[in-house]
Structures are given as C-alpha cells and as structure tokens.
PDB file of C-alpha atoms in Angstrom:
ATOM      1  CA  UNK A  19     -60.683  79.197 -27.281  1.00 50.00           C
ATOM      2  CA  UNK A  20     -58.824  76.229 -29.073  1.00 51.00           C
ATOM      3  CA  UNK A  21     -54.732  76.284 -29.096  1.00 51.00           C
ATOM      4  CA  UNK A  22     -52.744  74.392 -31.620  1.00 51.00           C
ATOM      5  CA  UNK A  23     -51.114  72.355 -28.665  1.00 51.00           C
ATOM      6  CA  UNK A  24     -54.820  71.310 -27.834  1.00 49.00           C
ATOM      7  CA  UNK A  25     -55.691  70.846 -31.684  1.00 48.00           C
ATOM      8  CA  UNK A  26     -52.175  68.478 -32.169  1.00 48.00           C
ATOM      9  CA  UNK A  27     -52.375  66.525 -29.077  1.00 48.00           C
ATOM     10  CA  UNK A  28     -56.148  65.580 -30.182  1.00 46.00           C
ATOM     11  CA  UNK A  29     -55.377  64.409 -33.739  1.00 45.00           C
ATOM     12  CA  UNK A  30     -52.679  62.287 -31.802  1.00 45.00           C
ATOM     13  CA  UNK A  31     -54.931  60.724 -29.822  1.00 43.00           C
ATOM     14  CA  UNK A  32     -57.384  59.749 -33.015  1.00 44.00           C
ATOM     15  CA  UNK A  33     -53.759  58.418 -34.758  1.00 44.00           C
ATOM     16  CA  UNK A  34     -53.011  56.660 -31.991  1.00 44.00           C
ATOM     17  CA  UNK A  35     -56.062  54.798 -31.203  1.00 41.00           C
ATOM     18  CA  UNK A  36     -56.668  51.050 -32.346  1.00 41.00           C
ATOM     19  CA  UNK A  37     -58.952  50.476 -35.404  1.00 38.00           C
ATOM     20  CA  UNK A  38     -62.229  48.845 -33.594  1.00 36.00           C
ATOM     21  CA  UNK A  39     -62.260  44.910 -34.185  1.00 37.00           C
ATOM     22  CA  UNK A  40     -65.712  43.486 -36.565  1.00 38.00           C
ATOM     23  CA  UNK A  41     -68.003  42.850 -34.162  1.00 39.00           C
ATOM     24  CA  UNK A  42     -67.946  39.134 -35.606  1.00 40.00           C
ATOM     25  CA  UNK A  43     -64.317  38.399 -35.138  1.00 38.00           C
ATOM     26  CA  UNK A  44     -64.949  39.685 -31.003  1.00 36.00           C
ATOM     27  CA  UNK A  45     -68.167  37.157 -30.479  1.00 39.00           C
ATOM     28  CA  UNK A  46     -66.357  34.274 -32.338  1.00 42.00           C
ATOM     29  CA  UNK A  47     -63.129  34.774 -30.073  1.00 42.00           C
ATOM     30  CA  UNK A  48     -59.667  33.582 -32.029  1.00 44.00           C
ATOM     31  CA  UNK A  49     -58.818  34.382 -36.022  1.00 43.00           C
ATOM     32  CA  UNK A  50     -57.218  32.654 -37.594  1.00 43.00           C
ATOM     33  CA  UNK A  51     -54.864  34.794 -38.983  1.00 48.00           C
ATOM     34  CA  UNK A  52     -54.026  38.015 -36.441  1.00 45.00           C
ATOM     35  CA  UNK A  53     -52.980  40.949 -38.059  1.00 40.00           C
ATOM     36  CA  UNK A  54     -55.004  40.278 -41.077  1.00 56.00           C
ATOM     37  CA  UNK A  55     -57.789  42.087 -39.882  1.00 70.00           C
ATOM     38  CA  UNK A  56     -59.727  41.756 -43.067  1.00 81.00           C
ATOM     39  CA  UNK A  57     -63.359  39.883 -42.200  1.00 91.00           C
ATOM     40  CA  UNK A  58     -65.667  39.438 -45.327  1.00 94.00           C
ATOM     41  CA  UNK A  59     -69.260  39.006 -44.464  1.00 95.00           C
ATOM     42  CA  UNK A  60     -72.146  37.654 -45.962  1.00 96.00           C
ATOM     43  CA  UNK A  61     -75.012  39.761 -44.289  1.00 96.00           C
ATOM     44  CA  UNK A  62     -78.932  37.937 -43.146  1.00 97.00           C
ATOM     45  CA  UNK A  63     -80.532  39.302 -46.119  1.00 97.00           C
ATOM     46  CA  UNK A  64     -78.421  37.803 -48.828  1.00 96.00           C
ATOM     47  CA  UNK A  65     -78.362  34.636 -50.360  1.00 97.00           C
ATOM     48  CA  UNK A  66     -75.758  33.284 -52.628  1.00 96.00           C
ATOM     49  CA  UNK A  67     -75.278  30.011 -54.943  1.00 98.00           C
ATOM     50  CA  UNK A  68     -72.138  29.271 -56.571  1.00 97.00           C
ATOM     51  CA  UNK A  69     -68.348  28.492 -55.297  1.00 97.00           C
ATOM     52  CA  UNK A  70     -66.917  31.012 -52.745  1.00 95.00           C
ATOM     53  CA  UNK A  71     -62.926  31.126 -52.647  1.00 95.00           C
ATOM     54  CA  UNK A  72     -60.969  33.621 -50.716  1.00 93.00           C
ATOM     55  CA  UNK A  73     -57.660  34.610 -48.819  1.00 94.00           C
ATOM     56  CA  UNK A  74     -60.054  36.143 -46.122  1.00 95.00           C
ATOM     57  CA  UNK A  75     -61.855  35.100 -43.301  1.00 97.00           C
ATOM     58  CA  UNK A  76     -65.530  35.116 -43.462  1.00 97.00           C
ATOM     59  CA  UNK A  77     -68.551  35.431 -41.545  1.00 98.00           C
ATOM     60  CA  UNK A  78     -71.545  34.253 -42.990  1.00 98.00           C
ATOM     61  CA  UNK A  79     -75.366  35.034 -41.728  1.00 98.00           C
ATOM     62  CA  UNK A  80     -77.053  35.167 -44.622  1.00 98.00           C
ATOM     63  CA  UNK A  81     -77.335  32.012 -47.509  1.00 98.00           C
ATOM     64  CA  UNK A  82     -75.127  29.788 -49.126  1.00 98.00           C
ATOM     65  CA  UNK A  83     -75.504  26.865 -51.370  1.00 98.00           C
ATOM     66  CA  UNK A  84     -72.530  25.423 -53.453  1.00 98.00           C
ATOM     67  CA  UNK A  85     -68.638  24.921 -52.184  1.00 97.00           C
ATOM     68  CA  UNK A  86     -66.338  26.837 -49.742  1.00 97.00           C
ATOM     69  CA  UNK A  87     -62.721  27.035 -50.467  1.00 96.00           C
ATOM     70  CA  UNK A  88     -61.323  29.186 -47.486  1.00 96.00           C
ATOM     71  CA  UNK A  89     -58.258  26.453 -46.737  1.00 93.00           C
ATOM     72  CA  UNK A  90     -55.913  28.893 -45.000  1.00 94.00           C
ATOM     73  CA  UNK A  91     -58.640  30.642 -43.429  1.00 97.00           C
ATOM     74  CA  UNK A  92     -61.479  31.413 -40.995  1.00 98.00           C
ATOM     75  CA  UNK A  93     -65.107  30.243 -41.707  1.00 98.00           C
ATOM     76  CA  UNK A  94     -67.631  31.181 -38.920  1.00 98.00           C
ATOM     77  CA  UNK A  95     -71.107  30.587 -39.951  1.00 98.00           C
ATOM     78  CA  UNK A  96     -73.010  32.958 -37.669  1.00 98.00           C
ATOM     79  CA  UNK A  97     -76.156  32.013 -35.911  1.00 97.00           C
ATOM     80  CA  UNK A  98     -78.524  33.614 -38.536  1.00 97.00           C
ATOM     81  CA  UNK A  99     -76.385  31.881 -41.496  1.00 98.00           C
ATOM     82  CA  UNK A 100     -77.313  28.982 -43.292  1.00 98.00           C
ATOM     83  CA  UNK A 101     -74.835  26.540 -45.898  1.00 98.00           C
ATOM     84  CA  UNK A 102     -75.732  23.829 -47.852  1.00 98.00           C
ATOM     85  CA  UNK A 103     -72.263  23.432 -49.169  1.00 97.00           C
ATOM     86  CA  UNK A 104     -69.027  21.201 -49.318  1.00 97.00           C
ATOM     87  CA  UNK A 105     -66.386  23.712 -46.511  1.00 98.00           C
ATOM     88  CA  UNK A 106     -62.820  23.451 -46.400  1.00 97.00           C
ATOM     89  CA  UNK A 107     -61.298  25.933 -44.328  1.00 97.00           C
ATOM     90  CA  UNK A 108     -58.554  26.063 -41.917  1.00 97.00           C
ATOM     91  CA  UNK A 109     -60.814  26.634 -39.013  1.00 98.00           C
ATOM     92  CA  UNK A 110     -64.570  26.529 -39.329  1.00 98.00           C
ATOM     93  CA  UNK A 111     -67.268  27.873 -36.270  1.00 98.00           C
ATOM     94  CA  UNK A 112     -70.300  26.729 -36.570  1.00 99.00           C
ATOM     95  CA  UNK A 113     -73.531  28.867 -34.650  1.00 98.00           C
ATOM     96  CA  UNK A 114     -75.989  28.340 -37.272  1.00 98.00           C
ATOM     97  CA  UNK A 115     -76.975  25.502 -39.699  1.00 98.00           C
ATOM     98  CA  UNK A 116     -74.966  23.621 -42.022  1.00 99.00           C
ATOM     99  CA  UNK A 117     -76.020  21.229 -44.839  1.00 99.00           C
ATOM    100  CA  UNK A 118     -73.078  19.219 -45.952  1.00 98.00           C
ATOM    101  CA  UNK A 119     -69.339  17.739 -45.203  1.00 97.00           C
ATOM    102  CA  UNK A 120     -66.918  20.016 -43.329  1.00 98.00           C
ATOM    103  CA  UNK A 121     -63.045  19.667 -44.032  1.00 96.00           C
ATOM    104  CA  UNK A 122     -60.797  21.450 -41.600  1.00 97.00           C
ATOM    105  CA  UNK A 123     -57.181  21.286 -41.637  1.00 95.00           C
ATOM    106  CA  UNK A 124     -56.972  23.342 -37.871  1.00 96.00           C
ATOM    107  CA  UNK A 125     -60.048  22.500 -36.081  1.00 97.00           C
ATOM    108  CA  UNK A 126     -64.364  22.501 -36.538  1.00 98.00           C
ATOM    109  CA  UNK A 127     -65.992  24.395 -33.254  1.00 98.00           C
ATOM    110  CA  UNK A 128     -69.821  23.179 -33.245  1.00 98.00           C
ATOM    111  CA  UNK A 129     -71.582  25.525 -30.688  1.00 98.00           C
ATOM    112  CA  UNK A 130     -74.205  25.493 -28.669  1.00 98.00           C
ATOM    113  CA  UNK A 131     -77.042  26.934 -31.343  1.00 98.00           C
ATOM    114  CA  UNK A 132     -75.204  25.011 -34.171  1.00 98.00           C
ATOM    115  CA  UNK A 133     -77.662  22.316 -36.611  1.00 98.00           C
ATOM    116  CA  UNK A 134     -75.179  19.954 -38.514  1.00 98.00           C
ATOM    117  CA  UNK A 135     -76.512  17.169 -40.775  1.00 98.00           C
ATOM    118  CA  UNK A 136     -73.078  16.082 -42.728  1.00 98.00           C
ATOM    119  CA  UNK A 137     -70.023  14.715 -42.239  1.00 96.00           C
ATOM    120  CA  UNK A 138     -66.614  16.179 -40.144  1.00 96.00           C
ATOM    121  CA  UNK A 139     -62.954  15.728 -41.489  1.00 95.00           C
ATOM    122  CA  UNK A 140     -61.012  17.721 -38.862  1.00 95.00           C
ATOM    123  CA  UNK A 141     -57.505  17.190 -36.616  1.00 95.00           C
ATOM    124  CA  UNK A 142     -59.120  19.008 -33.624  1.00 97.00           C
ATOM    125  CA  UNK A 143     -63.274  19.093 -32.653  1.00 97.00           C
ATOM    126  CA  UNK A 144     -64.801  20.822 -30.221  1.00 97.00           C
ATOM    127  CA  UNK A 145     -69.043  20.002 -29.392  1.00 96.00           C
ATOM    128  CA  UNK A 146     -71.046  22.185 -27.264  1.00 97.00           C
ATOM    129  CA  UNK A 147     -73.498  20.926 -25.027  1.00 97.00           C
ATOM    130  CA  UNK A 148     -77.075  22.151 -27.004  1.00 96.00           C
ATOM    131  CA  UNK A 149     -75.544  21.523 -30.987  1.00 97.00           C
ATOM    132  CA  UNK A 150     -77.614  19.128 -32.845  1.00 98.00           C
ATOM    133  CA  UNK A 151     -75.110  16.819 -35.269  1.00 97.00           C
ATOM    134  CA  UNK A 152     -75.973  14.201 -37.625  1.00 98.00           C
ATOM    135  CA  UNK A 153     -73.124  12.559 -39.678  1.00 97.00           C
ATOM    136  CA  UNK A 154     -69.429  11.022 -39.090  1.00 96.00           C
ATOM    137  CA  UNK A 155     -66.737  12.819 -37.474  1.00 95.00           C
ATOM    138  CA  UNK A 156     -63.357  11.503 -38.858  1.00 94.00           C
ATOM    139  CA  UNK A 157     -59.956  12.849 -37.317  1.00 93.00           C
ATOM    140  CA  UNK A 158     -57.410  10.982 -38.968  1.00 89.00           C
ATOM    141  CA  UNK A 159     -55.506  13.151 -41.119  1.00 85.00           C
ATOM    142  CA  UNK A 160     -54.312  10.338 -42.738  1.00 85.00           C
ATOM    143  CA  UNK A 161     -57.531   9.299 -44.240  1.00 83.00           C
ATOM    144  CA  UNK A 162     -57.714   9.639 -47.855  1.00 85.00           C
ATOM    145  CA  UNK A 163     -60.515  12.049 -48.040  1.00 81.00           C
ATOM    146  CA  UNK A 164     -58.531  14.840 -45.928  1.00 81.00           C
ATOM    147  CA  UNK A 165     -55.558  14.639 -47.719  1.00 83.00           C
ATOM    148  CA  UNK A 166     -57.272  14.717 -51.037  1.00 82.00           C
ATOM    149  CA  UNK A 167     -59.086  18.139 -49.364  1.00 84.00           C
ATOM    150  CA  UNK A 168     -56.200  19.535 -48.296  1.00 85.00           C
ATOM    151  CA  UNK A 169     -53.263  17.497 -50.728  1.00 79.00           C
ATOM    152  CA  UNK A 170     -50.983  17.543 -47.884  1.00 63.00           C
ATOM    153  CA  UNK A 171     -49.710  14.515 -45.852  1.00 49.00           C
ATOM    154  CA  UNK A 172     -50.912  14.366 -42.614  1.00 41.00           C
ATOM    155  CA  UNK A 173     -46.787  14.866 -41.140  1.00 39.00           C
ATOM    156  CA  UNK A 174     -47.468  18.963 -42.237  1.00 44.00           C
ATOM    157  CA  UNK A 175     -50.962  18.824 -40.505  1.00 45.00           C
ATOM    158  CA  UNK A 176     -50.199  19.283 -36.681  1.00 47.00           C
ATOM    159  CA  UNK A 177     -52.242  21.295 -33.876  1.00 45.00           C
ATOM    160  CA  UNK A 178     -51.063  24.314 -33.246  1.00 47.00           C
ATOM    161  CA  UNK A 179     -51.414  23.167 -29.341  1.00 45.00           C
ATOM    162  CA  UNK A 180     -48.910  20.155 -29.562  1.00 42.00           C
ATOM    163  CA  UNK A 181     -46.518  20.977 -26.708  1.00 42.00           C
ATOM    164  CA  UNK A 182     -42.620  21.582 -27.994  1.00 45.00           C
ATOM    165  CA  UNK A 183     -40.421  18.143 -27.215  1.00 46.00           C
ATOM    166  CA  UNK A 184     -38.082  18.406 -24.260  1.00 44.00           C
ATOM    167  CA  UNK A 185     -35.175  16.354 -23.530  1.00 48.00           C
ATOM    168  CA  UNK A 186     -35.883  14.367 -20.475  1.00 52.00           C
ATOM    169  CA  UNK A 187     -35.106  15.679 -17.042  1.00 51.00           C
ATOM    170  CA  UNK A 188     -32.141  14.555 -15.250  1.00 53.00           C
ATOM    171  CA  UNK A 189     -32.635  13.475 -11.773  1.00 54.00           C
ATOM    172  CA  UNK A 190     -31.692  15.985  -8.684  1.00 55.00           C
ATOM    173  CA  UNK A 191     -28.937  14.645  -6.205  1.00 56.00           C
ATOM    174  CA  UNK A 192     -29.320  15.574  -2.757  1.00 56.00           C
ATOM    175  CA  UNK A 193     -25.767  16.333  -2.011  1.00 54.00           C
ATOM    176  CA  UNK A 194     -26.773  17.413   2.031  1.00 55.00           C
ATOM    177  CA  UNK A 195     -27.021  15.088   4.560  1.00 52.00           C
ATOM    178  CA  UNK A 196     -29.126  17.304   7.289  1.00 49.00           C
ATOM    179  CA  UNK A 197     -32.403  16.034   7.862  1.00 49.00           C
ATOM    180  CA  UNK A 198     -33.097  19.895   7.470  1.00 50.00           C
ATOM    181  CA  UNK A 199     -32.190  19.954   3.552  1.00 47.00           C
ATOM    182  CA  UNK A 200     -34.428  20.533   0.834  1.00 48.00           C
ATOM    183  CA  UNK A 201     -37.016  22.621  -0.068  1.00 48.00           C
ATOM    184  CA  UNK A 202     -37.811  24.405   3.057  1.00 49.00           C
ATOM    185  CA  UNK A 203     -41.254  22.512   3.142  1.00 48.00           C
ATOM    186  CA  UNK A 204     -42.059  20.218   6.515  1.00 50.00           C
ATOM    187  CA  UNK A 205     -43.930  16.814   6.581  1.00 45.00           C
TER     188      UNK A 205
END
C-alpha cells in the first residue's frame, strides 16, 4: 500500500515547504527586519505595566502602560491594542489607540482605525484617511528630542527610499543628418 519512494518524497515535501508567516506580520505588510521571523505578541486579554525592551518585533493587542524600547525594531499596535506609553522603535504601525509620544527612527504608519493623542518624532509619516490624531508631528531629525531618543546625528538617520546619486547625464549627439534619424517614432 505505501512504498518508501512514496514515504521519502512526502517527508521532502513537508522539509521543503516554507514555515507559515504570523498572521500579524501578513496584515501589517513590511518587517522590519526580513529573515528574522521572530514576532512577539502581546495577546487582547493581557495587560502589562512596566518597560518593554526587545531585539524583536512586536505586535501588541492587548495593554500597555509604561515605555517601549524596540529602536531597531518593529512596533505594530494592532487594532484591539491599547498603549499609554513613551515608543521608540524603528518603525511603529499604529491600528489601535495610543496614549503618548512616538519616536521613530524609520517611519510612524497611522491607519485608518488608529486613535493618537501624543506627539510624533519620525523621518517618514504616513496618515490614513479615518485616523483620529491629536498632538505635534516633528520630522526633523535634527531636533534635539530625536537625537536624544535615538543618540545618533541625524547624517546616520536616512530613508531607506532615498534614491542612490547618479552622475549627471551627458547629452546625446545626433551624429545623422537624415530627417529619418532617431528613434523610429513620427511627429
């Protein structure tokens, strides 16, 4: 009924498949750090007080009052989650409710179902149409505050979308005298 060659080539399928993403990392799109893979979670039904440091992301949907030191990582506060805390993290999503100054040295996403009542320190912001914010936004990374956050000047803080510098372009010479040359398109 079952032959080894049957057994094998099944237990090299179950190698060979991909370890299935946390559903939070899929719904929240980009991590900050691929490969990783390692998502802590603060589930809906707990609630924590105190200071949270890590070298992980983290979702959070349950409670947390205090301070957030996540500053080379991911902090996604999920749409059940609520944080009356001081953040800094290197990228911080925001679905659910947040009580207090943000400091990101990436970039702060505010979506849609996001309540914010505090203040933004942050190179890049993004605000969906629907989030409720009340507070400052500040994106100069050369303000005091974010480099006392982060203790960095601002020349190591840069988006990781800035475009790579190109030496200008030289100009073409048209080297044919045919009213036929160039491209092959017609006026």
């Amino acid at each position: 009924m079952f032959h080894k060659r049957d057994m094998n080539d099944h237990e090299k399928r179950d190698h060979a498949a991909p370890a299935p993403t946390p559903a939070a990392a899929e719904s929240h799109g980009q991590n900050s750090n691929p490969g990783r893979g390692v998502i802590a979670s603060i589930g809906p039904s707990i609630s924590i007080q105190g200071e949270l440091r890590g070298e992980e992301d983290l979702v959070v949907e349950g409670k947390f009052k205090g301070t957030v030191q996540l500053k080379k990582n991911t902090l996604t506060v999920g749409t059940k989650g609520s944080i009356d805390a001081e953040v800094f993290a290197h990228t911080i999503l925001v679905d659910g409710t947040v009580n207090g100054d943000l400091y990101a040295s990436e970039r702060i996403s505010i979506r849609k179902t996001a309540r914010i009542t505090g203040n933004i320190f942050a190179p890049r912001i993004s605000l969906e149409d629907g989030a409720r914010f009340r507070g400052t936004i500040d994106m100069d990374t050369e303000n005091e505050a974010f480099r006392k956050a982060f203790g960095t000047a601002a020349a190591a803080v840069k988006p990781a979308s800035s475009p790579a510098e190109r030496p200008p372009a030289e100009p073409i010479k048209n080297t044919q005298t045919s009213s036929k040359s160039g491209s092959g398109a017609h006026a």
